[in-house]
Amino acid sequence: MRLAKGIALDSIKTFGALKFSAMRRERFINDDEGNQTTEISERTFDLKSFEKGKMIQVSIPATAGEKKFDYNQLVEMVNPVIDTVASYEFGAGMSVAWYLKADDLIPVNHNKIQEKPTNEKK
């Protein structure tokens, strides 16, 4: 199963404020013989989602350029999309994995997104 264009989402409603944590990995392009080249195809970053209360990973294409953010800097995804990859394993059945990708990751003005309070007292 693969969605042709993925599922577009409203990043603010789905993930809330996002803070940069770290770059997780770089994916490299393989040549025609399957050997890994030094050319990067995409980078994956760890972001703290205040709405979900956990870390999320987003992949952006290498064409977006190298990203340098401070730890806990507010960032915004450009055109985020959730997509799936399904695989069938004989005897075990189907499994589906989802992933999040975006066109770019940019810094955001602190006033644009309201952080959700973490320790509300009633």
mmCIF file of C-alpha atoms in Angstrom:
data_model
loop_
_atom_site.group_PDB
_atom_site.id
_atom_site.type_symbol
_atom_site.label_atom_id
_atom_site.label_comp_id
_atom_site.label_asym_id
_atom_site.label_seq_id
_atom_site.Cartn_x
_atom_site.Cartn_y
_atom_site.Cartn_z
ATOM 1 C CA MET A 1 0.000 0.000 0.000
ATOM 2 C CA ARG A 2 1.307 3.382 -0.891
ATOM 3 C CA LEU A 3 -0.552 6.652 -0.983
ATOM 4 C CA ALA A 4 0.058 8.477 -4.252
ATOM 5 C CA LYS A 5 0.502 11.899 -2.688
ATOM 6 C CA GLY A 6 0.492 11.052 1.011
ATOM 7 C CA ILE A 7 -1.769 12.767 3.524
ATOM 8 C CA ALA A 8 -1.341 16.533 3.775
ATOM 9 C CA LEU A 9 -1.767 17.834 7.307
ATOM 10 C CA ASP A 10 -2.001 21.021 9.321
ATOM 11 C CA SER A 11 1.260 20.967 11.233
ATOM 12 C CA ILE A 12 0.117 23.392 13.953
ATOM 13 C CA LYS A 13 -3.089 21.443 14.737
ATOM 14 C CA THR A 14 -1.367 18.056 14.525
ATOM 15 C CA PHE A 15 1.979 18.681 16.215
ATOM 16 C CA GLY A 16 1.680 22.115 17.866
ATOM 17 C CA ALA A 17 4.892 24.006 18.475
ATOM 18 C CA LEU A 18 7.975 22.170 17.233
ATOM 19 C CA LYS A 19 11.414 22.560 18.766
ATOM 20 C CA PHE A 20 14.568 21.368 17.045
ATOM 21 C CA SER A 21 16.431 18.588 18.821
ATOM 22 C CA ALA A 22 19.007 17.062 16.462
ATOM 23 C CA MET A 23 19.773 15.739 13.022
ATOM 24 C CA ARG A 24 19.166 11.995 13.180
ATOM 25 C CA ARG A 25 20.687 10.793 9.899
ATOM 26 C CA GLU A 26 21.544 11.484 6.286
ATOM 27 C CA ARG A 27 20.431 9.170 3.502
ATOM 28 C CA PHE A 28 22.847 8.721 0.616
ATOM 29 C CA ILE A 29 22.138 7.928 -3.030
ATOM 30 C CA ASN A 30 23.193 4.507 -4.350
ATOM 31 C CA ASP A 31 24.809 4.182 -7.770
ATOM 32 C CA ASP A 32 23.617 1.811 -10.507
ATOM 33 C CA GLU A 33 25.487 -1.112 -8.895
ATOM 34 C CA GLY A 34 23.948 -0.483 -5.476
ATOM 35 C CA ASN A 35 27.028 1.107 -3.937
ATOM 36 C CA GLN A 36 26.505 4.058 -1.627
ATOM 37 C CA THR A 37 27.748 7.369 -3.020
ATOM 38 C CA THR A 38 28.682 10.486 -1.054
ATOM 39 C CA GLU A 39 25.708 12.383 -2.512
ATOM 40 C CA ILE A 40 22.968 13.029 0.060
ATOM 41 C CA SER A 41 19.333 12.481 -0.953
ATOM 42 C CA GLU A 42 17.600 13.506 2.305
ATOM 43 C CA ARG A 43 18.184 14.410 5.945
ATOM 44 C CA THR A 44 16.058 13.329 8.911
ATOM 45 C CA PHE A 45 15.642 15.504 12.000
ATOM 46 C CA ASP A 46 14.276 14.936 15.506
ATOM 47 C CA LEU A 47 11.722 17.539 16.579
ATOM 48 C CA LYS A 48 9.955 17.917 19.922
ATOM 49 C CA SER A 49 6.181 18.062 19.410
ATOM 50 C CA PHE A 50 4.331 19.860 22.182
ATOM 51 C CA GLU A 51 0.896 18.679 21.003
ATOM 52 C CA LYS A 52 1.945 15.002 20.887
ATOM 53 C CA GLY A 53 4.194 15.257 23.927
ATOM 54 C CA LYS A 54 6.963 13.293 22.254
ATOM 55 C CA MET A 55 9.728 13.374 19.676
ATOM 56 C CA ILE A 56 8.846 13.116 15.991
ATOM 57 C CA GLN A 57 11.123 12.573 12.998
ATOM 58 C CA VAL A 58 10.773 14.455 9.722
ATOM 59 C CA SER A 59 12.753 13.939 6.518
ATOM 60 C CA ILE A 60 13.467 16.756 4.111
ATOM 61 C CA PRO A 61 15.165 16.561 0.699
ATOM 62 C CA ALA A 62 18.842 17.475 0.438
ATOM 63 C CA THR A 63 17.858 20.141 -2.089
ATOM 64 C CA ALA A 64 16.493 22.158 0.880
ATOM 65 C CA GLY A 65 20.109 22.662 1.929
ATOM 66 C CA GLU A 66 22.013 21.949 5.102
ATOM 67 C CA LYS A 67 20.124 22.973 8.256
ATOM 68 C CA LYS A 68 21.729 24.529 11.333
ATOM 69 C CA PHE A 69 19.409 25.221 14.261
ATOM 70 C CA ASP A 70 20.071 25.788 17.934
ATOM 71 C CA TYR A 71 18.846 23.134 20.353
ATOM 72 C CA ASN A 72 15.212 23.895 21.325
ATOM 73 C CA GLN A 73 14.856 26.524 18.577
ATOM 74 C CA LEU A 74 11.280 26.808 17.301
ATOM 75 C CA VAL A 75 11.013 25.484 13.750
ATOM 76 C CA GLU A 76 8.277 24.993 11.177
ATOM 77 C CA MET A 77 7.813 22.316 8.525
ATOM 78 C CA VAL A 78 7.016 23.471 4.984
ATOM 79 C CA ASN A 79 4.301 21.377 3.264
ATOM 80 C CA PRO A 80 4.394 18.392 5.662
ATOM 81 C CA VAL A 81 2.980 15.095 4.368
ATOM 82 C CA ILE A 82 2.474 11.736 6.059
ATOM 83 C CA ASP A 83 3.015 8.708 3.843
ATOM 84 C CA THR A 84 3.089 4.951 4.295
ATOM 85 C CA VAL A 85 5.091 1.976 3.123
ATOM 86 C CA ALA A 86 3.611 -1.505 3.344
ATOM 87 C CA SER A 87 5.382 -4.803 3.035
ATOM 88 C CA TYR A 88 4.269 -8.401 3.076
ATOM 89 C CA GLU A 89 6.244 -11.095 4.850
ATOM 90 C CA PHE A 90 5.203 -14.675 4.135
ATOM 91 C CA GLY A 91 3.762 -16.247 7.264
ATOM 92 C CA ALA A 92 3.776 -12.998 9.224
ATOM 93 C CA GLY A 93 1.355 -10.986 7.093
ATOM 94 C CA MET A 94 1.307 -7.321 6.258
ATOM 95 C CA SER A 95 3.043 -4.556 8.066
ATOM 96 C CA VAL A 96 2.685 -0.851 7.422
ATOM 97 C CA ALA A 97 5.135 1.824 8.448
ATOM 98 C CA TRP A 98 4.445 5.540 8.248
ATOM 99 C CA TYR A 99 6.850 8.388 7.839
ATOM 100 C CA LEU A 100 6.701 12.163 7.851
ATOM 101 C CA LYS A 101 8.359 14.275 5.189
ATOM 102 C CA ALA A 102 8.344 17.972 4.324
ATOM 103 C CA ASP A 103 9.723 20.236 1.619
ATOM 104 C CA ASP A 104 11.815 22.216 4.118
ATOM 105 C CA LEU A 105 12.411 23.009 7.772
ATOM 106 C CA ILE A 106 12.606 26.718 8.648
ATOM 107 C CA PRO A 107 13.032 28.763 11.836
ATOM 108 C CA VAL A 108 9.842 30.378 13.149
ATOM 109 C CA ASN A 109 9.148 33.567 15.028
ATOM 110 C CA HIS A 110 8.358 32.739 18.684
ATOM 111 C CA ASN A 111 5.187 34.885 18.591
ATOM 112 C CA LYS A 112 3.742 32.958 15.646
ATOM 113 C CA ILE A 113 3.120 29.743 17.592
ATOM 114 C CA GLN A 114 1.844 29.635 21.142
ATOM 115 C CA GLU A 115 3.482 26.902 23.153
ATOM 116 C CA LYS A 116 1.146 24.666 25.092
ATOM 117 C CA PRO A 117 1.792 24.988 28.840
ATOM 118 C CA THR A 118 3.403 21.825 30.188
ATOM 119 C CA ASN A 119 2.638 22.139 33.920
ATOM 120 C CA GLU A 120 -0.815 23.610 34.315
ATOM 121 C CA LYS A 121 -1.994 23.988 37.903
ATOM 122 C CA LYS A 122 -5.692 23.763 38.606
#
